[in-house]
């Protein structure tokens, strides 16, 4: 795996480069298919002149979704440790999820012996129901009637358990799963929110503010 290390407002010493390359081996062990790890160190000085910090950003690219992690500390070595720990945890969770998916695959399973379906909320029609349809005891919707009710719009709905996290964590999760958006509840404001990918490395966030429902819905 190739490792690239750059500094913004700070020089990259040989010692830091050596430590970063050693820690990249830990990332490569968890993501053997990764092709490149970009390490970006940014030095920030604030207006009062007395407060400074170092931000370390990690970006892992290869086959699959991009994985990102970021940490800020007064010492760039400490920030590097925190960022590596964050990325390692994300990679472990993703690996556990893949293993669980292999061991407990989703979707329908047809049992040849009993003719039953498992893993899907559908029950096959009984012999009596099939016979009733064949004999005309149960009315079947005709083509003309079906055409009147036809609509090209298909709305599928899904429900997930709410997760509280920061915007930064939501962006990391979105990149890890490879989606263009990610729904979550902002842990700082307790508002339902969504982060989404814009052009390049830009992201956006939309949050819902609490308000009274319209009178027609309230009644």
PDB file of C-alpha atoms in Angstrom:
ATOM      1  CA  UNK A   1       0.000   0.000   0.000  1.00  0.00           C
ATOM      2  CA  UNK A   2       1.346   3.418  -0.972  1.00  0.00           C
ATOM      3  CA  UNK A   3       1.550   6.064   1.754  1.00  0.00           C
ATOM      4  CA  UNK A   4       1.576   9.803   1.026  1.00  0.00           C
ATOM      5  CA  UNK A   5       2.313  12.340   3.788  1.00  0.00           C
ATOM      6  CA  UNK A   6       1.907  16.102   3.307  1.00  0.00           C
ATOM      7  CA  UNK A   7       1.945  19.086   5.657  1.00  0.00           C
ATOM      8  CA  UNK A   8      -0.047  22.316   5.461  1.00  0.00           C
ATOM      9  CA  UNK A   9       1.553  25.089   7.477  1.00  0.00           C
ATOM     10  CA  UNK A  10       3.906  22.597   9.095  1.00  0.00           C
ATOM     11  CA  UNK A  11       6.983  20.680   8.021  1.00  0.00           C
ATOM     12  CA  UNK A  12       7.008  16.895   8.005  1.00  0.00           C
ATOM     13  CA  UNK A  13      10.030  15.626   9.928  1.00  0.00           C
ATOM     14  CA  UNK A  14      11.742  12.327   9.221  1.00  0.00           C
ATOM     15  CA  UNK A  15      10.637  11.091  12.659  1.00  0.00           C
ATOM     16  CA  UNK A  16       6.973  11.827  11.958  1.00  0.00           C
ATOM     17  CA  UNK A  17       7.226  10.234   8.521  1.00  0.00           C
ATOM     18  CA  UNK A  18       8.738   7.084  10.035  1.00  0.00           C
ATOM     19  CA  UNK A  19       6.034   6.851  12.718  1.00  0.00           C
ATOM     20  CA  UNK A  20       3.254   7.441  10.154  1.00  0.00           C
ATOM     21  CA  UNK A  21       4.612   4.721   7.866  1.00  0.00           C
ATOM     22  CA  UNK A  22       4.852   2.291  10.792  1.00  0.00           C
ATOM     23  CA  UNK A  23       1.240   2.965  11.743  1.00  0.00           C
ATOM     24  CA  UNK A  24       0.126   2.592   8.119  1.00  0.00           C
ATOM     25  CA  UNK A  25       1.093  -1.077   8.415  1.00  0.00           C
ATOM     26  CA  UNK A  26      -1.675  -1.446  11.008  1.00  0.00           C
ATOM     27  CA  UNK A  27      -4.184   0.015   8.560  1.00  0.00           C
ATOM     28  CA  UNK A  28      -2.912  -2.216   5.750  1.00  0.00           C
ATOM     29  CA  UNK A  29      -3.351  -5.276   7.973  1.00  0.00           C
ATOM     30  CA  UNK A  30      -7.033  -4.376   8.526  1.00  0.00           C
ATOM     31  CA  UNK A  31      -7.597  -3.391   4.869  1.00  0.00           C
ATOM     32  CA  UNK A  32      -5.337  -5.587   2.714  1.00  0.00           C
ATOM     33  CA  UNK A  33      -7.118  -4.475  -0.477  1.00  0.00           C
ATOM     34  CA  UNK A  34      -6.367  -0.796   0.147  1.00  0.00           C
ATOM     35  CA  UNK A  35      -4.101   0.828  -2.408  1.00  0.00           C
ATOM     36  CA  UNK A  36      -3.229   4.219  -0.929  1.00  0.00           C
ATOM     37  CA  UNK A  37      -3.230   6.016   2.436  1.00  0.00           C
ATOM     38  CA  UNK A  38      -3.026   9.810   2.359  1.00  0.00           C
ATOM     39  CA  UNK A  39      -1.901  11.513   5.574  1.00  0.00           C
ATOM     40  CA  UNK A  40      -2.467  15.274   5.744  1.00  0.00           C
ATOM     41  CA  UNK A  41      -1.185  17.321   8.700  1.00  0.00           C
ATOM     42  CA  UNK A  42      -2.538  20.861   9.099  1.00  0.00           C
ATOM     43  CA  UNK A  43      -1.154  23.382  11.598  1.00  0.00           C
ATOM     44  CA  UNK A  44      -3.584  26.042  12.841  1.00  0.00           C
ATOM     45  CA  UNK A  45      -2.838  29.185  14.852  1.00  0.00           C
ATOM     46  CA  UNK A  46      -5.785  31.117  16.249  1.00  0.00           C
ATOM     47  CA  UNK A  47      -6.253  34.874  16.501  1.00  0.00           C
ATOM     48  CA  UNK A  48      -5.127  35.182  20.110  1.00  0.00           C
ATOM     49  CA  UNK A  49      -1.740  33.801  19.084  1.00  0.00           C
ATOM     50  CA  UNK A  50      -1.548  31.589  22.141  1.00  0.00           C
ATOM     51  CA  UNK A  51      -3.585  28.648  20.902  1.00  0.00           C
ATOM     52  CA  UNK A  52      -2.300  26.232  18.250  1.00  0.00           C
ATOM     53  CA  UNK A  53      -3.214  22.730  17.214  1.00  0.00           C
ATOM     54  CA  UNK A  54      -2.439  20.057  14.663  1.00  0.00           C
ATOM     55  CA  UNK A  55      -5.079  18.219  12.627  1.00  0.00           C
ATOM     56  CA  UNK A  56      -4.276  14.879  11.049  1.00  0.00           C
ATOM     57  CA  UNK A  57      -6.560  13.671   8.239  1.00  0.00           C
ATOM     58  CA  UNK A  58      -6.374  10.110   6.942  1.00  0.00           C
ATOM     59  CA  UNK A  59      -7.900   9.057   3.626  1.00  0.00           C
ATOM     60  CA  UNK A  60      -7.806   5.389   2.607  1.00  0.00           C
ATOM     61  CA  UNK A  61      -8.587   4.535  -1.008  1.00  0.00           C
ATOM     62  CA  UNK A  62      -8.715   1.290  -2.941  1.00  0.00           C
ATOM     63  CA  UNK A  63     -11.308  -1.237  -3.969  1.00  0.00           C
ATOM     64  CA  UNK A  64     -14.513  -0.272  -2.222  1.00  0.00           C
ATOM     65  CA  UNK A  65     -15.640   2.922  -0.479  1.00  0.00           C
ATOM     66  CA  UNK A  66     -13.252   5.646   0.626  1.00  0.00           C
ATOM     67  CA  UNK A  67     -12.572   5.581   4.377  1.00  0.00           C
ATOM     68  CA  UNK A  68     -11.734   8.827   6.194  1.00  0.00           C
ATOM     69  CA  UNK A  69     -10.713   9.681   9.750  1.00  0.00           C
ATOM     70  CA  UNK A  70      -9.617  12.932  11.385  1.00  0.00           C
ATOM     71  CA  UNK A  71      -8.282  14.042  14.771  1.00  0.00           C
ATOM     72  CA  UNK A  72      -7.001  17.283  16.297  1.00  0.00           C
ATOM     73  CA  UNK A  73      -4.553  17.715  19.151  1.00  0.00           C
ATOM     74  CA  UNK A  74      -1.849  20.071  20.302  1.00  0.00           C
ATOM     75  CA  UNK A  75       0.716  17.425  19.315  1.00  0.00           C
ATOM     76  CA  UNK A  76       0.675  15.966  15.809  1.00  0.00           C
ATOM     77  CA  UNK A  77       1.888  12.571  17.038  1.00  0.00           C
ATOM     78  CA  UNK A  78      -1.070  12.347  19.440  1.00  0.00           C
ATOM     79  CA  UNK A  79      -3.442  13.467  16.665  1.00  0.00           C
ATOM     80  CA  UNK A  80      -1.989  10.760  14.414  1.00  0.00           C
ATOM     81  CA  UNK A  81      -2.592   8.098  17.083  1.00  0.00           C
ATOM     82  CA  UNK A  82      -6.217   9.176  17.553  1.00  0.00           C
ATOM     83  CA  UNK A  83      -6.897   9.299  13.796  1.00  0.00           C
ATOM     84  CA  UNK A  84      -5.374   5.853  13.263  1.00  0.00           C
ATOM     85  CA  UNK A  85      -7.475   4.453  16.129  1.00  0.00           C
ATOM     86  CA  UNK A  86     -10.622   5.946  14.578  1.00  0.00           C
ATOM     87  CA  UNK A  87      -9.876   4.487  11.155  1.00  0.00           C
ATOM     88  CA  UNK A  88      -8.983   1.088  12.634  1.00  0.00           C
ATOM     89  CA  UNK A  89     -12.307   1.010  14.485  1.00  0.00           C
ATOM     90  CA  UNK A  90     -14.214   1.884  11.299  1.00  0.00           C
ATOM     91  CA  UNK A  91     -12.433  -0.881   9.396  1.00  0.00           C
ATOM     92  CA  UNK A  92     -13.114  -3.405  12.167  1.00  0.00           C
ATOM     93  CA  UNK A  93     -16.826  -2.545  12.196  1.00  0.00           C
ATOM     94  CA  UNK A  94     -16.989  -2.888   8.416  1.00  0.00           C
ATOM     95  CA  UNK A  95     -15.210  -6.259   8.561  1.00  0.00           C
ATOM     96  CA  UNK A  96     -17.543  -7.519  11.314  1.00  0.00           C
ATOM     97  CA  UNK A  97     -20.507  -6.427   9.226  1.00  0.00           C
ATOM     98  CA  UNK A  98     -19.241  -8.341   6.184  1.00  0.00           C
ATOM     99  CA  UNK A  99     -18.636 -11.469   8.269  1.00  0.00           C
ATOM    100  CA  UNK A 100     -22.112 -11.213   9.787  1.00  0.00           C
ATOM    101  CA  UNK A 101     -23.626 -10.801   6.325  1.00  0.00           C
ATOM    102  CA  UNK A 102     -21.872 -13.973   5.124  1.00  0.00           C
ATOM    103  CA  UNK A 103     -22.947 -15.958   8.179  1.00  0.00           C
ATOM    104  CA  UNK A 104     -26.502 -14.609   8.199  1.00  0.00           C
ATOM    105  CA  UNK A 105     -27.385 -13.802   4.576  1.00  0.00           C
ATOM    106  CA  UNK A 106     -30.502 -11.799   3.986  1.00  0.00           C
ATOM    107  CA  UNK A 107     -33.201 -12.553   1.451  1.00  0.00           C
ATOM    108  CA  UNK A 108     -35.564 -15.383   0.709  1.00  0.00           C
ATOM    109  CA  UNK A 109     -34.650 -19.051   1.135  1.00  0.00           C
ATOM    110  CA  UNK A 110     -36.740 -21.757  -0.482  1.00  0.00           C
ATOM    111  CA  UNK A 111     -36.946 -25.101   1.304  1.00  0.00           C
ATOM    112  CA  UNK A 112     -37.314 -27.775  -1.360  1.00  0.00           C
ATOM    113  CA  UNK A 113     -38.567 -30.405   1.033  1.00  0.00           C
ATOM    114  CA  UNK A 114     -41.414 -28.420   2.610  1.00  0.00           C
ATOM    115  CA  UNK A 115     -41.921 -25.845  -0.141  1.00  0.00           C
ATOM    116  CA  UNK A 116     -41.745 -23.022   2.427  1.00  0.00           C
ATOM    117  CA  UNK A 117     -40.096 -19.635   2.124  1.00  0.00           C
ATOM    118  CA  UNK A 118     -37.862 -18.271   4.896  1.00  0.00           C
ATOM    119  CA  UNK A 119     -36.327 -14.842   5.334  1.00  0.00           C
ATOM    120  CA  UNK A 120     -39.079 -12.943   3.531  1.00  0.00           C
ATOM    121  CA  UNK A 121     -42.443 -11.664   4.697  1.00  0.00           C
ATOM    122  CA  UNK A 122     -44.411 -13.473   1.974  1.00  0.00           C
ATOM    123  CA  UNK A 123     -46.583 -16.551   2.332  1.00  0.00           C
ATOM    124  CA  UNK A 124     -47.124 -18.779  -0.716  1.00  0.00           C
ATOM    125  CA  UNK A 125     -50.722 -19.235  -1.807  1.00  0.00           C
ATOM    126  CA  UNK A 126     -52.438 -22.379  -0.586  1.00  0.00           C
ATOM    127  CA  UNK A 127     -53.763 -25.067  -2.893  1.00  0.00           C
ATOM    128  CA  UNK A 128     -57.332 -24.017  -1.985  1.00  0.00           C
ATOM    129  CA  UNK A 129     -56.654 -20.394  -2.965  1.00  0.00           C
ATOM    130  CA  UNK A 130     -55.134 -21.426  -6.285  1.00  0.00           C
ATOM    131  CA  UNK A 131     -58.103 -23.700  -7.005  1.00  0.00           C
ATOM    132  CA  UNK A 132     -60.567 -20.896  -6.140  1.00  0.00           C
ATOM    133  CA  UNK A 133     -58.838 -18.529  -8.568  1.00  0.00           C
ATOM    134  CA  UNK A 134     -58.762 -21.177 -11.290  1.00  0.00           C
ATOM    135  CA  UNK A 135     -62.500 -21.946 -10.921  1.00  0.00           C
ATOM    136  CA  UNK A 136     -63.533 -18.276 -10.752  1.00  0.00           C
ATOM    137  CA  UNK A 137     -64.670 -18.378  -7.117  1.00  0.00           C
ATOM    138  CA  UNK A 138     -62.214 -15.555  -6.410  1.00  0.00           C
ATOM    139  CA  UNK A 139     -62.431 -12.533  -8.706  1.00  0.00           C
ATOM    140  CA  UNK A 140     -59.261 -11.657 -10.577  1.00  0.00           C
ATOM    141  CA  UNK A 141     -58.526  -8.069 -11.531  1.00  0.00           C
ATOM    142  CA  UNK A 142     -58.809  -7.685 -15.283  1.00  0.00           C
ATOM    143  CA  UNK A 143     -56.239  -5.998 -17.456  1.00  0.00           C
ATOM    144  CA  UNK A 144     -58.418  -2.895 -17.961  1.00  0.00           C
ATOM    145  CA  UNK A 145     -59.012  -2.474 -14.221  1.00  0.00           C
ATOM    146  CA  UNK A 146     -55.345  -2.978 -13.451  1.00  0.00           C
ATOM    147  CA  UNK A 147     -54.384  -0.416 -16.073  1.00  0.00           C
ATOM    148  CA  UNK A 148     -56.590   2.226 -14.445  1.00  0.00           C
ATOM    149  CA  UNK A 149     -54.772   1.818 -11.113  1.00  0.00           C
ATOM    150  CA  UNK A 150     -51.315   1.596 -12.668  1.00  0.00           C
ATOM    151  CA  UNK A 151     -48.762   4.208 -11.691  1.00  0.00           C
ATOM    152  CA  UNK A 152     -45.096   4.329 -12.790  1.00  0.00           C
ATOM    153  CA  UNK A 153     -44.086   5.767  -9.411  1.00  0.00           C
ATOM    154  CA  UNK A 154     -42.878   3.113  -6.982  1.00  0.00           C
ATOM    155  CA  UNK A 155     -42.264   4.290  -3.421  1.00  0.00           C
ATOM    156  CA  UNK A 156     -40.293   1.954  -1.200  1.00  0.00           C
ATOM    157  CA  UNK A 157     -39.968   2.671   2.476  1.00  0.00           C
ATOM    158  CA  UNK A 158     -37.413   1.495   5.033  1.00  0.00           C
ATOM    159  CA  UNK A 159     -37.067   2.081   8.734  1.00  0.00           C
ATOM    160  CA  UNK A 160     -33.828   2.127  10.708  1.00  0.00           C
ATOM    161  CA  UNK A 161     -32.981   2.654  14.352  1.00  0.00           C
ATOM    162  CA  UNK A 162     -31.958   6.249  15.042  1.00  0.00           C
ATOM    163  CA  UNK A 163     -28.258   6.853  15.720  1.00  0.00           C
ATOM    164  CA  UNK A 164     -26.864   9.910  17.492  1.00  0.00           C
ATOM    165  CA  UNK A 165     -23.489  11.083  16.171  1.00  0.00           C
ATOM    166  CA  UNK A 166     -21.579  14.153  15.064  1.00  0.00           C
ATOM    167  CA  UNK A 167     -21.613  15.456  11.502  1.00  0.00           C
ATOM    168  CA  UNK A 168     -18.005  14.343  11.090  1.00  0.00           C
ATOM    169  CA  UNK A 169     -18.857  10.801  12.200  1.00  0.00           C
ATOM    170  CA  UNK A 170     -21.834  10.749   9.820  1.00  0.00           C
ATOM    171  CA  UNK A 171     -19.566  11.707   6.901  1.00  0.00           C
ATOM    172  CA  UNK A 172     -17.167   8.901   7.856  1.00  0.00           C
ATOM    173  CA  UNK A 173     -20.023   6.391   8.001  1.00  0.00           C
ATOM    174  CA  UNK A 174     -21.363   7.594   4.639  1.00  0.00           C
ATOM    175  CA  UNK A 175     -17.963   7.158   2.987  1.00  0.00           C
ATOM    176  CA  UNK A 176     -17.477   3.788   4.641  1.00  0.00           C
ATOM    177  CA  UNK A 177     -20.755   2.369   3.300  1.00  0.00           C
ATOM    178  CA  UNK A 178     -20.260   4.017  -0.101  1.00  0.00           C
ATOM    179  CA  UNK A 179     -23.555   5.927  -0.205  1.00  0.00           C
ATOM    180  CA  UNK A 180     -24.225   9.464  -1.435  1.00  0.00           C
ATOM    181  CA  UNK A 181     -26.091  10.414   1.739  1.00  0.00           C
ATOM    182  CA  UNK A 182     -26.473   9.285   5.344  1.00  0.00           C
ATOM    183  CA  UNK A 183     -29.329   9.864   7.806  1.00  0.00           C
ATOM    184  CA  UNK A 184     -28.586  10.409  11.485  1.00  0.00           C
ATOM    185  CA  UNK A 185     -29.485  12.495  14.529  1.00  0.00           C
ATOM    186  CA  UNK A 186     -27.005  15.257  15.281  1.00  0.00           C
ATOM    187  CA  UNK A 187     -25.641  14.590  18.773  1.00  0.00           C
ATOM    188  CA  UNK A 188     -24.954  18.305  19.252  1.00  0.00           C
ATOM    189  CA  UNK A 189     -28.471  19.541  18.414  1.00  0.00           C
ATOM    190  CA  UNK A 190     -30.676  16.401  18.670  1.00  0.00           C
ATOM    191  CA  UNK A 191     -32.074  17.261  15.227  1.00  0.00           C
ATOM    192  CA  UNK A 192     -32.780  14.697  12.485  1.00  0.00           C
ATOM    193  CA  UNK A 193     -30.166  15.437   9.819  1.00  0.00           C
ATOM    194  CA  UNK A 194     -28.681  14.123   6.604  1.00  0.00           C
ATOM    195  CA  UNK A 195     -25.176  14.544   5.213  1.00  0.00           C
ATOM    196  CA  UNK A 196     -24.690  14.281   1.455  1.00  0.00           C
ATOM    197  CA  UNK A 197     -21.842  14.278  -1.014  1.00  0.00           C
ATOM    198  CA  UNK A 198     -21.304  17.277  -3.258  1.00  0.00           C
ATOM    199  CA  UNK A 199     -18.636  17.783  -5.921  1.00  0.00           C
ATOM    200  CA  UNK A 200     -15.122  16.676  -5.101  1.00  0.00           C
ATOM    201  CA  UNK A 201     -14.501  16.368  -1.374  1.00  0.00           C
ATOM    202  CA  UNK A 202     -17.254  18.819  -0.438  1.00  0.00           C
ATOM    203  CA  UNK A 203     -20.132  17.705   1.756  1.00  0.00           C
ATOM    204  CA  UNK A 204     -23.433  19.237   2.788  1.00  0.00           C
ATOM    205  CA  UNK A 205     -25.721  18.760   5.769  1.00  0.00           C
ATOM    206  CA  UNK A 206     -29.463  19.345   6.059  1.00  0.00           C
ATOM    207  CA  UNK A 207     -31.186  19.405   9.455  1.00  0.00           C
ATOM    208  CA  UNK A 208     -34.847  19.555  10.443  1.00  0.00           C
ATOM    209  CA  UNK A 209     -35.915  22.124  13.024  1.00  0.00           C
ATOM    210  CA  UNK A 210     -38.709  21.279  15.452  1.00  0.00           C
ATOM    211  CA  UNK A 211     -41.994  23.119  14.821  1.00  0.00           C
ATOM    212  CA  UNK A 212     -45.661  22.700  15.600  1.00  0.00           C
ATOM    213  CA  UNK A 213     -47.539  20.517  13.087  1.00  0.00           C
ATOM    214  CA  UNK A 214     -50.147  22.114  10.803  1.00  0.00           C
ATOM    215  CA  UNK A 215     -53.644  22.410  12.290  1.00  0.00           C
ATOM    216  CA  UNK A 216     -55.097  19.825   9.927  1.00  0.00           C
ATOM    217  CA  UNK A 217     -52.507  17.263  11.080  1.00  0.00           C
ATOM    218  CA  UNK A 218     -52.717  18.231  14.743  1.00  0.00           C
ATOM    219  CA  UNK A 219     -56.475  17.677  14.757  1.00  0.00           C
TER     220      UNK A 219
END
